[in-house]
Coordinates of C-alpha atoms and ligand atoms in Angstrom, one line a residue:
M15 CA 158.4 51.0 138.5
L16 CA 159.8 52.7 135.7
R17 CA 163.2 52.4 133.7
Y18 CA 165.2 55.1 132.3
R19 CA 167.4 54.8 129.3
V20 CA 170.8 56.2 129.0
P21 CA 171.5 56.6 125.3
D22 CA 174.3 58.8 125.4
F23 CA 176.2 56.6 127.3
E24 CA 177.2 54.7 124.1
R25 CA 178.9 57.8 122.8
L26 CA 181.4 58.3 125.5
T27 CA 184.9 57.0 125.0
L28 CA 186.2 53.8 126.8
R29 CA 187.8 55.9 129.3
Q30 CA 184.7 58.3 129.8
K31 CA 182.6 55.1 130.5
Q32 CA 185.3 53.8 132.9
Y33 CA 185.0 57.2 134.4
A34 CA 181.2 57.0 134.8
Y35 CA 181.2 53.5 135.8
C36 CA 183.6 53.7 139.0
L37 CA 181.5 56.9 140.0
S38 CA 178.1 54.6 139.4
Q39 CA 179.7 52.2 141.6
A40 CA 180.4 54.9 144.4
A41 CA 176.7 56.1 143.9
L42 CA 175.6 52.5 144.9
A43 CA 178.0 51.8 147.8
G44 CA 176.3 53.9 150.3
R45 CA 172.9 52.5 150.1
D46 CA 172.9 50.9 153.4
I47 CA 174.1 54.2 155.0
L48 CA 170.6 55.4 154.1
W49 CA 168.7 52.5 155.2
D50 CA 170.1 52.7 158.8
Q51 CA 169.7 56.5 158.8
N52 CA 166.2 56.0 158.3
C53 CA 165.8 54.1 161.1
R54 CA 167.9 51.6 163.2
Y55 CA 165.7 48.5 162.5
N56 CA 165.7 48.7 159.0
L57 CA 168.7 46.8 157.9
P58 CA 168.0 43.7 160.2
I59 CA 164.4 43.8 159.0
R60 CA 165.6 43.9 155.4
R61 CA 167.6 40.7 155.9
M62 CA 165.2 38.9 157.7
L63 CA 162.5 39.7 154.9
E64 CA 164.7 39.1 152.1
A65 CA 166.0 35.9 153.6
V66 CA 162.0 34.6 153.5
Y67 CA 161.5 36.3 149.9
V68 CA 164.6 34.3 148.6
G69 CA 164.0 31.0 150.7
Y70 CA 160.5 30.5 151.4
E71 CA 159.4 27.1 149.6
G72 CA 155.6 27.5 150.6
N73 CA 153.1 28.4 148.5
R74 CA 154.1 31.5 147.0
E75 CA 150.7 32.2 145.5
C76 CA 148.7 32.1 148.8
E77 CA 147.3 35.7 149.9
E78 CA 149.7 35.8 152.9
F79 CA 152.8 35.3 150.6
R80 CA 151.4 38.1 148.1
Q81 CA 150.9 40.5 150.8
F82 CA 154.1 39.6 152.2
E83 CA 155.8 40.5 148.7
V84 CA 153.7 43.8 148.4
Y85 CA 155.2 44.9 152.1
L86 CA 158.8 43.9 151.2
K87 CA 158.5 45.8 147.7
R88 CA 157.2 48.9 149.4
V89 CA 160.3 48.6 152.2
W90 CA 162.6 48.3 149.3
F91 CA 160.9 51.4 147.4
S92 CA 161.3 53.5 150.7
N93 CA 164.3 52.5 151.9
G94 CA 163.0 51.0 154.9
I95 CA 159.7 50.3 156.8
H96 CA 158.4 54.0 156.2
H97 CA 156.8 55.6 153.7
H98 CA 159.3 57.6 151.5
Y99 CA 157.0 60.5 151.4
G100 CA 154.5 60.7 154.3
C101 CA 156.6 58.9 156.8
E102 CA 154.3 56.6 158.2
K103 CA 155.1 53.3 159.2
F104 CA 153.8 50.3 156.6
H105 CA 151.1 48.2 158.0
P106 CA 151.8 44.5 156.7
G107 CA 148.9 42.9 155.1
F108 CA 150.1 39.2 156.4
S109 CA 149.8 37.9 159.6
E110 CA 152.8 37.7 162.5
A111 CA 151.9 33.8 162.3
F112 CA 152.7 33.6 158.8
L113 CA 156.0 35.5 159.2
R114 CA 156.9 33.1 162.1
E115 CA 156.3 30.1 160.1
A116 CA 158.1 31.3 157.1
L117 CA 161.1 32.0 159.0
Q118 CA 161.2 28.9 160.6
S119 CA 160.8 27.3 157.4
V120 CA 163.7 29.2 155.9
G121 CA 165.9 28.2 159.1
Y122 CA 166.0 32.2 160.1
P123 CA 165.7 33.2 163.6
A124 CA 162.7 35.1 164.8
D125 CA 163.7 38.1 166.4
E126 CA 161.0 39.5 168.9
D127 CA 162.2 43.0 168.6
L128 CA 162.0 43.0 165.0
L129 CA 158.5 41.5 164.6
K130 CA 157.3 43.8 167.3
V131 CA 158.6 46.7 165.3
I132 CA 156.8 45.3 162.2
F133 CA 153.5 44.5 163.7
D134 CA 152.9 46.6 166.6
V135 CA 151.4 49.7 165.0
S136 CA 152.5 52.0 168.6
V137 CA 156.0 51.3 167.8
L138 CA 157.9 53.8 165.9
P139 CA 154.9 54.8 163.8
K140 CA 156.6 57.8 162.1
R141 CA 160.0 58.3 160.6
V142 CA 160.0 62.0 160.6
N143 CA 157.5 63.7 163.1
Q144 CA 156.7 67.3 162.6
A145 CA 153.5 67.6 165.0
E146 CA 154.7 70.9 166.7
S147 CA 153.6 69.9 170.2
E148 CA 155.6 67.0 170.7
D149 CA 159.1 66.3 171.2
L150 CA 160.1 65.8 167.7
L151 CA 163.2 63.5 168.5
L152 CA 161.5 61.0 170.8
T153 CA 158.6 60.6 168.5
S154 CA 160.5 60.3 165.3
A155 CA 161.9 56.8 164.1
C156 CA 164.8 58.1 162.3
N157 CA 168.3 57.2 163.7
Y158 CA 170.1 60.8 163.5
Y159 CA 169.9 60.8 167.4
A160 CA 170.5 57.9 169.9
P161 CA 167.2 56.6 171.6
G162 CA 166.2 58.9 174.7
I163 CA 167.7 62.1 173.6
T164 CA 165.4 65.0 173.6
Q165 CA 164.9 67.6 171.1
V166 CA 165.6 70.5 173.8
E167 CA 169.2 68.7 174.4
A168 CA 169.8 68.3 170.7
E169 CA 168.8 72.2 169.9
Q170 CA 170.9 73.3 172.9
F171 CA 174.1 71.2 171.7
Y172 CA 173.6 72.7 168.4
A173 CA 173.0 76.3 169.4
E174 CA 176.2 76.0 171.4
K175 CA 178.1 75.1 168.5
K176 CA 176.7 77.9 166.2
K177 CA 178.0 80.3 168.8
A178 CA 180.9 80.5 167.5
D179 CA 179.9 80.7 163.6
G180 CA 181.9 83.4 161.5
P181 CA 180.7 84.3 158.2
H182 CA 181.1 80.9 156.4
P183 CA 179.3 78.5 159.0
V184 CA 180.0 74.8 158.4
M185 CA 176.8 73.0 158.5
H186 CA 176.7 71.7 162.0
G187 CA 175.6 68.0 162.6
M188 CA 175.3 67.3 159.1
N189 CA 177.3 64.2 159.0
S190 CA 177.1 62.8 162.8
R191 CA 174.8 60.9 165.1
L192 CA 174.1 62.7 168.2
E193 CA 174.6 60.1 171.0
R194 CA 175.5 59.9 174.7
D195 CA 178.9 58.7 176.2
E196 CA 179.4 56.6 179.2
K197 CA 179.1 59.6 181.3
G198 CA 175.8 61.0 179.8
T199 CA 177.4 63.8 178.1
L200 CA 176.3 64.4 174.6
V201 CA 178.8 63.3 171.9
E202 CA 178.7 63.6 167.9
R203 CA 179.7 60.2 166.1
V204 CA 181.0 61.3 162.8
W205 CA 180.4 59.2 159.6
K206 CA 183.9 59.0 157.9
S207 CA 186.2 56.4 156.9
D208 CA 187.4 55.1 160.2
G209 CA 184.0 56.5 162.2
M210 CA 180.7 55.4 161.9
Y211 CA 179.5 53.6 158.4
G212 CA 183.2 53.3 158.2
K213 CA 183.7 50.1 155.8
A214 CA 180.9 51.5 153.5
I215 CA 182.6 54.9 153.3
R216 CA 185.7 53.4 152.6
N217 CA 184.2 51.3 149.7
I218 CA 182.8 54.5 148.4
V219 CA 186.4 56.1 148.7
G220 CA 188.0 53.3 146.7
W221 CA 185.6 53.8 143.9
L222 CA 186.1 57.5 143.9
R223 CA 190.0 56.9 143.6
K224 CA 189.5 54.5 140.9
A225 CA 187.3 57.1 139.1
R226 CA 189.9 59.9 139.5
E227 CA 192.4 57.6 137.3
F228 CA 189.6 58.2 134.1
A229 CA 188.4 61.7 134.9
E230 CA 188.2 64.2 132.1
N231 CA 189.9 67.1 133.7
E232 CA 192.1 68.5 136.4
E233 CA 189.1 70.2 138.1
Q234 CA 187.2 66.6 138.5
C235 CA 190.3 65.3 140.0
K236 CA 190.3 68.4 142.6
V237 CA 186.7 67.6 143.0
I238 CA 187.2 64.1 144.0
D239 CA 190.4 64.9 146.2
K240 CA 188.5 67.3 148.3
L241 CA 185.6 64.7 148.6
V242 CA 188.0 62.0 149.6
D243 CA 189.3 64.3 152.2
F244 CA 185.9 64.8 153.6
Y245 CA 185.0 61.3 153.8
E246 CA 188.2 60.4 155.5
S247 CA 188.4 63.4 158.0
G248 CA 184.8 63.9 158.5
D249 CA 185.6 67.9 158.8
L250 CA 182.7 69.7 157.5
A251 CA 184.9 72.8 156.4
M252 CA 186.4 70.3 153.9
F253 CA 182.7 69.4 152.7
D254 CA 182.2 73.1 152.0
Q255 CA 185.7 73.1 149.8
Y256 CA 184.3 70.0 148.1
T257 CA 181.0 71.9 147.0
I258 CA 182.8 75.1 146.0
A259 CA 185.1 72.9 143.6
W260 CA 182.3 71.0 142.5
V261 CA 180.5 74.4 141.6
G262 CA 183.3 75.7 139.5
Q263 CA 183.5 72.2 137.9
T264 CA 182.0 72.9 134.8
E265 CA 184.1 71.4 131.8
G266 CA 183.5 67.6 130.7
D267 CA 180.7 65.5 129.8
I268 CA 180.1 63.5 133.3
D269 CA 179.4 64.9 136.8
F270 CA 178.3 63.4 139.7
T271 CA 177.1 64.2 143.4
N272 CA 178.2 61.7 146.4
G273 CA 177.6 62.5 150.2
F274 CA 175.3 63.3 152.7
T275 CA 172.8 65.9 151.0
E276 CA 169.3 66.4 152.3
V277 CA 168.0 67.2 155.6
Y278 CA 164.3 66.2 155.3
G279 CA 164.9 63.1 157.0
D280 CA 165.9 64.7 160.4
P281 CA 163.0 66.8 162.1
L282 CA 165.5 69.3 163.2
G283 CA 166.5 69.8 159.6
L284 CA 170.6 69.1 160.6
K285 CA 171.5 65.6 159.5
A286 CA 171.9 65.0 156.1
S287 CA 170.7 61.7 154.3
W288 CA 173.2 60.0 152.1
E289 CA 172.7 60.0 148.5
G290 CA 174.6 59.9 145.3
Y291 CA 174.2 59.9 141.3
V292 CA 175.8 60.3 138.1
N293 CA 174.7 61.9 135.2
I294 CA 176.2 62.8 131.9
K295 CA 175.3 65.8 129.3
D296 CA 172.3 65.2 127.4
Q297 CA 173.7 65.5 124.0
K298 CA 170.5 66.4 121.8
A299 CA 169.4 69.0 124.5
T300 CA 173.1 70.4 124.4
Q301 CA 172.8 70.4 120.4
R302 CA 169.2 72.3 120.8
C303 CA 170.7 74.5 123.3
E304 CA 173.8 75.4 121.0
K305 CA 171.5 76.2 118.3
L306 CA 169.4 78.4 120.3
S307 CA 172.5 80.4 121.9
Q308 CA 173.9 81.0 118.6
N309 CA 170.6 82.9 117.5
A310 CA 170.1 84.3 121.0
Q311 CA 170.4 87.8 119.7
W312 CA 168.0 87.3 117.2
F313 CA 165.3 86.1 119.8
E314 CA 166.2 88.9 122.2
D315 CA 165.8 91.3 119.2
H316 CA 162.6 90.1 118.2
S317 CA 160.6 89.5 121.4
P318 CA 157.8 91.7 122.2
T319 CA 159.6 93.6 125.3
S320 CA 160.3 97.3 125.2
P321 CA 163.7 98.2 123.7
Q322 CA 165.3 99.7 127.0
F323 CA 164.7 96.0 128.8
K324 CA 166.5 94.3 126.0
K325 CA 170.0 93.1 126.5
K326 CA 172.1 94.5 123.8
E327 CA 174.5 91.5 123.7
C328 CA 172.5 88.2 124.3
R329 CA 174.3 85.1 124.9
G330 CA 172.6 81.9 125.8
V331 CA 173.5 79.8 128.6
S332 CA 174.7 76.1 128.3
A333 CA 172.4 73.4 128.2
K334 CA 171.1 72.1 131.6
V335 CA 169.7 68.7 130.6
V336 CA 171.3 65.8 131.7
E337 CA 170.9 62.3 131.9
A338 CA 171.3 60.2 134.7
V339 CA 173.6 57.4 134.4
M340 CA 173.1 55.7 137.9
L341 CA 170.7 57.0 140.9
G342 CA 171.7 55.7 144.6
G343 CA 171.1 56.1 148.1
D344 CA 168.3 58.9 148.8
L345 CA 167.8 59.2 145.1
Y346 CA 166.9 55.4 144.3
P347 CA 164.3 54.4 143.6
S348 CA 162.2 57.5 143.8
S349 CA 164.1 60.1 142.5
A350 CA 163.9 64.1 141.9
I351 CA 163.8 65.1 138.2
G352 CA 165.8 67.9 138.9
I353 CA 168.8 68.7 140.9
N354 CA 169.9 72.0 142.5
L355 CA 172.9 71.9 145.0
P356 CA 174.8 72.7 147.3
N357 CA 172.5 73.6 150.0
S358 CA 175.1 75.8 151.9
N359 CA 173.6 79.4 151.8
W360 CA 176.9 81.4 151.9
V361 CA 178.5 78.9 149.4
R362 CA 175.5 79.5 146.9
Q363 CA 176.1 83.0 147.7
E364 CA 179.7 83.3 147.0
H365 CA 180.3 80.5 144.6
G366 CA 176.9 80.0 142.8
S367 CA 175.1 76.5 142.4
K368 CA 174.3 74.2 139.7
S369 CA 170.9 72.9 138.7
V370 CA 169.9 70.7 136.2
T371 CA 167.0 68.8 134.5
I372 CA 167.4 64.9 134.5
G373 CA 165.8 64.5 131.0
N374 CA 165.9 60.9 131.0
L375 CA 163.8 60.7 133.8
T376 CA 161.3 63.1 132.9
E377 CA 161.2 61.4 129.6
A378 CA 160.4 58.0 131.3
Y379 CA 157.4 59.9 133.2
A380 CA 156.1 61.1 130.3
Q381 CA 156.2 57.6 128.6
A382 CA 154.6 56.2 131.4
A383 CA 151.7 59.0 131.1
R384 CA 151.0 57.8 127.6
G385 CA 148.1 55.2 127.6
S386 CA 147.2 56.1 131.1
G387 CA 143.8 57.5 130.3
F388 CA 144.9 61.0 131.3
R389 CA 144.6 62.7 128.2
E390 CA 141.0 60.9 127.5
E391 CA 140.0 62.4 130.9
F392 CA 141.1 66.0 130.5
V393 CA 141.4 66.9 126.8
F394 CA 138.7 68.6 125.5
D395 CA 138.3 66.6 122.0
D396 CA 139.8 64.4 120.0
E397 CA 141.5 66.6 117.5
T398 CA 143.3 68.2 120.1
R399 CA 144.3 64.9 121.9
T400 CA 145.7 63.5 118.0
L401 CA 147.7 67.0 117.9
M402 CA 149.0 66.2 121.6
D403 CA 149.9 62.6 120.9
K404 CA 151.5 63.6 117.7
Y405 CA 153.7 66.4 119.0
E406 CA 153.9 67.2 122.7
D407 CA 156.8 65.2 123.9
A408 CA 159.0 66.7 121.1
L409 CA 157.7 70.0 121.8
D410 CA 158.1 69.7 125.7
D411 CA 161.8 69.3 125.6
L412 CA 162.2 72.2 123.3
H413 CA 159.9 74.3 125.8
T414 CA 162.6 73.4 128.6
D415 CA 165.2 74.6 126.3
L416 CA 163.7 77.9 125.5
H417 CA 163.1 78.4 129.1
E418 CA 166.4 77.4 130.2
C419 CA 168.9 78.4 127.3
L420 CA 167.1 81.7 126.4
G421 CA 164.2 82.9 128.7
H422 CA 166.0 83.2 132.1
G423 CA 168.9 85.0 130.1
S424 CA 167.1 87.4 128.4
G425 CA 166.2 91.1 129.2
Q426 CA 168.2 93.4 131.5
L427 CA 167.2 95.4 134.2
L428 CA 167.1 99.5 134.0
P429 CA 170.2 100.8 135.8
G430 CA 169.5 101.2 139.5
T431 CA 167.0 98.6 139.9
D432 CA 167.4 96.5 143.0
P433 CA 167.5 93.0 141.6
D434 CA 165.0 91.7 144.6
A435 CA 163.1 94.7 144.2
L436 CA 160.0 91.8 143.6
K437 CA 160.8 90.0 147.2
A438 CA 158.5 87.1 147.7
Y439 CA 157.1 87.5 144.3
G440 CA 160.5 87.6 142.4
S441 CA 160.7 83.7 141.6
T442 CA 157.2 83.2 140.5
I443 CA 157.8 86.5 137.8
E444 CA 161.1 85.2 137.0
E445 CA 159.6 81.7 136.2
A446 CA 156.8 83.3 134.3
R447 CA 159.2 85.4 132.2
A448 CA 161.0 82.5 131.2
D449 CA 157.9 80.6 130.3
L450 CA 156.7 83.2 128.5
F451 CA 159.5 83.6 126.2
A452 CA 159.5 80.1 125.3
L453 CA 155.7 80.2 124.9
Y454 CA 156.1 83.4 122.7
Y455 CA 158.6 81.7 120.1
L456 CA 157.3 78.3 119.9
P457 CA 154.9 79.2 117.2
D458 CA 157.7 81.4 115.4
E459 CA 158.8 80.3 111.8
R460 CA 162.3 80.9 112.8
L461 CA 162.1 77.4 114.8
V462 CA 160.8 75.7 111.9
S463 CA 163.6 76.9 109.8
L464 CA 166.4 76.1 112.5
G465 CA 164.8 72.5 112.2
L466 CA 163.8 72.7 116.1
T467 CA 159.9 72.3 115.2
P468 CA 158.7 69.9 112.6
D469 CA 155.8 72.6 111.6
G470 CA 153.8 75.2 112.1
E471 CA 151.3 73.5 113.5
A472 CA 153.3 71.8 116.4
Y473 CA 153.2 74.6 118.9
K474 CA 149.4 74.1 119.4
S475 CA 149.9 71.0 121.3
Q476 CA 152.1 72.6 123.8
Y477 CA 149.7 75.5 124.4
Y478 CA 146.8 73.2 124.9
G479 CA 148.9 71.2 127.4
Y480 CA 150.5 74.0 129.0
L481 CA 147.2 76.1 129.7
M482 CA 145.3 72.6 130.6
N483 CA 147.8 72.2 133.3
G484 CA 148.0 75.6 134.4
L485 CA 144.2 75.9 134.6
L486 CA 143.2 72.7 135.6
T487 CA 145.3 69.3 136.0
Q488 CA 148.2 70.7 138.0
M489 CA 145.8 70.9 141.0
V490 CA 146.2 67.1 141.4
R491 CA 149.4 67.7 143.1
I492 CA 147.7 69.7 145.9
E493 CA 145.8 68.7 148.7
P494 CA 142.1 69.9 149.2
G495 CA 141.8 73.0 151.1
N496 CA 145.7 74.0 150.3
Q497 CA 146.7 77.0 147.9
I498 CA 149.3 77.1 145.4
E499 CA 152.8 77.4 146.6
E500 CA 155.3 76.3 144.5
A501 CA 157.0 79.4 142.2
H502 CA 156.7 77.0 139.2
M503 CA 153.0 76.1 139.8
R504 CA 152.1 79.4 140.8
N505 CA 153.7 80.8 137.4
R506 CA 151.7 78.4 135.5
A507 CA 148.4 79.3 137.3
L508 CA 149.3 83.0 136.5
I509 CA 149.9 82.5 132.8
A510 CA 147.0 80.5 132.3
R511 CA 144.4 82.5 134.3
W512 CA 145.9 85.8 133.2
L513 CA 145.4 84.5 129.3
L514 CA 141.9 83.4 130.2
A515 CA 140.8 86.4 131.5
H516 CA 142.4 88.6 128.6
A517 CA 141.6 86.4 125.7
P518 CA 138.1 85.4 126.1
E519 CA 138.0 85.0 122.3
A520 CA 140.7 82.6 122.1
M521 CA 140.3 80.2 125.1
R522 CA 137.5 79.5 127.3
L523 CA 136.6 76.4 130.1
V524 CA 133.4 74.6 129.0
R525 CA 131.3 72.4 131.2
R526 CA 130.2 69.1 129.8
Q527 CA 128.4 66.4 131.5
E528 CA 129.6 67.9 134.6
K529 CA 133.2 68.4 133.8
T530 CA 135.1 71.4 133.3
Y531 CA 137.3 71.4 129.8
L532 CA 139.6 74.1 128.4
Q533 CA 138.6 74.6 124.8
I534 CA 140.9 76.7 122.6
L535 CA 139.3 78.5 119.7
D536 CA 142.1 80.8 118.2
Y537 CA 145.8 79.9 118.8
P538 CA 147.5 82.9 116.6
V539 CA 145.3 85.3 119.1
L540 CA 146.7 83.6 122.1
R541 CA 150.0 84.2 120.8
M542 CA 149.6 87.7 120.6
H543 CA 148.3 88.1 124.3
V544 CA 151.3 85.9 125.1
G545 CA 153.5 88.3 123.7
Q546 CA 151.7 91.3 125.5
L547 CA 151.9 89.5 129.1
L548 CA 155.6 88.8 128.4
A549 CA 156.1 92.8 127.7
E550 CA 154.3 93.5 130.8
I551 CA 156.2 91.0 133.2
Q552 CA 159.6 92.3 131.7
R553 CA 158.6 95.8 132.3
I554 CA 158.0 94.8 136.0
K555 CA 161.3 92.7 136.3
S556 CA 163.2 95.5 134.6
E557 CA 161.8 98.2 136.6
G558 CA 161.2 96.2 139.9
D559 CA 157.6 97.3 140.1
Y560 CA 156.8 95.5 143.4
E561 CA 153.3 96.6 143.1
A562 CA 152.5 95.2 140.0
A563 CA 154.2 91.8 140.6
R564 CA 152.1 91.6 143.6
D565 CA 149.0 92.5 141.9
L566 CA 149.5 89.9 139.1
V567 CA 150.7 86.8 141.3
E568 CA 147.7 87.6 144.1
T569 CA 145.2 88.3 141.5
Y570 CA 146.0 85.0 139.1
A571 CA 148.6 82.6 140.7
I572 CA 147.5 81.6 144.3
S573 CA 143.9 80.8 145.2
I574 CA 142.2 77.6 143.9
D575 CA 138.3 77.2 143.6
P576 CA 137.5 74.8 146.0
R577 CA 134.8 73.0 143.5
L578 CA 137.0 73.0 140.7
H579 CA 139.9 71.5 142.7
E580 CA 137.4 68.7 144.1
E581 CA 136.1 67.9 140.4
I582 CA 139.7 67.5 139.2
L583 CA 140.7 65.4 142.2
A584 CA 138.1 63.0 141.7
R585 CA 138.5 62.5 138.2
Y586 CA 142.1 62.2 138.5
R587 CA 141.5 59.3 141.5
Q588 CA 139.1 57.3 139.3
L589 CA 142.0 56.8 136.6
N590 CA 144.0 55.2 139.4
L591 CA 147.2 56.2 138.6
A592 CA 150.1 55.3 141.2
P593 CA 151.0 58.4 143.0
Y594 CA 154.4 57.6 143.2
K595 CA 156.7 56.4 140.8
G596 CA 160.4 55.0 141.2
F597 CA 163.1 53.9 138.8
I598 CA 165.1 50.7 137.8
N599 CA 168.6 51.4 137.3
P600 CA 170.4 49.9 134.2
R601 CA 173.2 47.7 134.8
Y602 CA 176.9 48.3 133.6
R603 CA 179.0 45.3 132.5
V604 CA 182.4 45.5 132.2
V605 CA 183.6 43.7 129.0
R606 CA 187.4 42.5 129.2
D607 CA 189.5 40.9 126.5
A608 CA 191.8 37.6 126.9
Q609 CA 194.2 39.6 128.8
G610 CA 191.7 41.0 131.2
Q611 CA 191.9 44.5 129.9
V612 CA 188.7 46.4 129.7
T613 CA 187.5 46.8 126.3
D614 CA 184.2 48.2 126.4
I615 CA 181.4 49.0 129.2
K616 CA 177.7 48.1 128.1
V617 CA 174.5 49.4 129.5
E618 CA 171.6 46.7 130.3
Y619 CA 168.0 47.5 130.8
G620 CA 166.6 44.1 131.8
E621 CA 167.4 43.5 135.2
A622 CA 163.8 43.1 137.4
Y623 CA 163.2 45.3 140.4
A624 CA 163.4 42.6 142.8
D625 CA 166.6 41.2 141.4
Q626 CA 168.1 44.6 141.7
M627 CA 167.1 45.1 145.0
L628 CA 168.6 41.8 146.1
R629 CA 171.7 42.4 144.3
Y630 CA 172.2 45.9 145.8
S631 CA 171.6 44.0 149.3
R632 CA 174.1 41.3 148.6
E633 CA 176.7 43.7 147.3
N634 CA 176.2 46.3 150.2
E635 CA 176.2 43.6 152.9
K636 CA 179.7 42.2 151.4
N637 CA 181.3 45.7 151.6
G638 CA 179.3 47.4 154.2
D639 CA 179.2 47.6 157.6
Ligands
ZN706 ZN1 162.9 78.3 135.4

């Protein structure tokens, strides 16, 4: 478990702190909705396990209790009894006899159904089953459909609804459980203030209304009003209205999402799990980005691309790095480090989307990676390692800024070029363009003179880390036998392998005691080649040269050498790094004066994992269903 810091919270005005605080409470208030969505036994099992955890007075050092604790911590981590990512049910390492005895000792009734769900491996083995040949609803433990409803029935039910769709369809089924009424007809039980999960939703709405009093601007009020309307009516058209208002709301330091969002938990991909989070603008990143943006034209003019592909008037893009203030629901404790919403296709097309990187979470990950033995294992020599330890984190942020604030916004299409000309290769080429723009400028004197890099050596750490990742270590995230799929990963492989092929005098892979390493021999020459590839990628983009895009991506970005893959996986495994990490939230304390007036809100970081989980359970039991 990691902790993330929220340094910019201190800089907020009291009013802003109150706004962020109320939104944070709203982000926590839907936790038990998610638990129930994941499986209908999750909440009663959690109550039972927590009663034992809190009250057990037997030997808490014995192996059985230790295994019990491991199990409960995994259940907390996954918001239920199934793995949050793999979806398989956890197998307890303690005996049923132990649990029965422990329940008796704390005076908690032993529910036979719950014990069966925990201990019988054949009961509800998978939260979301994706095996094609089986009925996905009957074989999935998630709670979006009442037991006994078949896949065919549900698919027909929603196909019928979609028949009436116009150009702006709502996301059918997103906020309801499909059930059978007493006549056996399928009906939706909608999640809303006076419907299913009503008590928790009314609590969320209460906090949203309080937040509204402290909003920074009218747009934020509008977003809250529409979201409250949606929670009260359950009307999916209103949900779309809320997301449109949210996409348009870009002023202010504080932003949030709250609601039924991601559909990975439903084998049919219709029903959305509840999540909430609150963020504030990362001030340092914003300042770095402003500096870059003020100089955007200089960067554009000096880039190695051909003049006809350069933008004549270049403005930077605003910072997209934020700090998480609170994570809730399906974003807690395991969280995405970037958010890109809304999900509705037509809303994205007609109104755009918001995409952010959550800087304080990536920073917490980076900190955890230090001292893990990762660099000792994969970096070529001590000299490079020292360089990376000294510079890499600072330059990681700068790389992101150059990529986001300048890279994506640079260059122009030739008149008449179809923006979608590169089709399926488009996103890899676009990410490569932005990364190459960043890599090209990291060594530039201009960044030293702007105070964005400490000296002319610092970029080397970023070059090494980036290329090592692209050639070797990013493979640890891919299963044996698979290829590279994701656009950012493809882009890194493309750049690193292209450079390896075109700049053998500047970099090479070396084998030492059965292990493969990257050795960089000449950084300035490498930069020159980065500039060449940037110019070529910009040409491909500007001209819409599909053939060239396909050649580059197919040659460098997709396939994996299985022997190298196996070697990297084995070296990574022996580091014994936890494959998944989660976050403990900070705690916000309201400070009042003698008259009861709020004078400040303080951030605290000390709360232990189990204490936080137990506190959230207590608070949600009180205000939930
Ligand atoms: Zn990008």
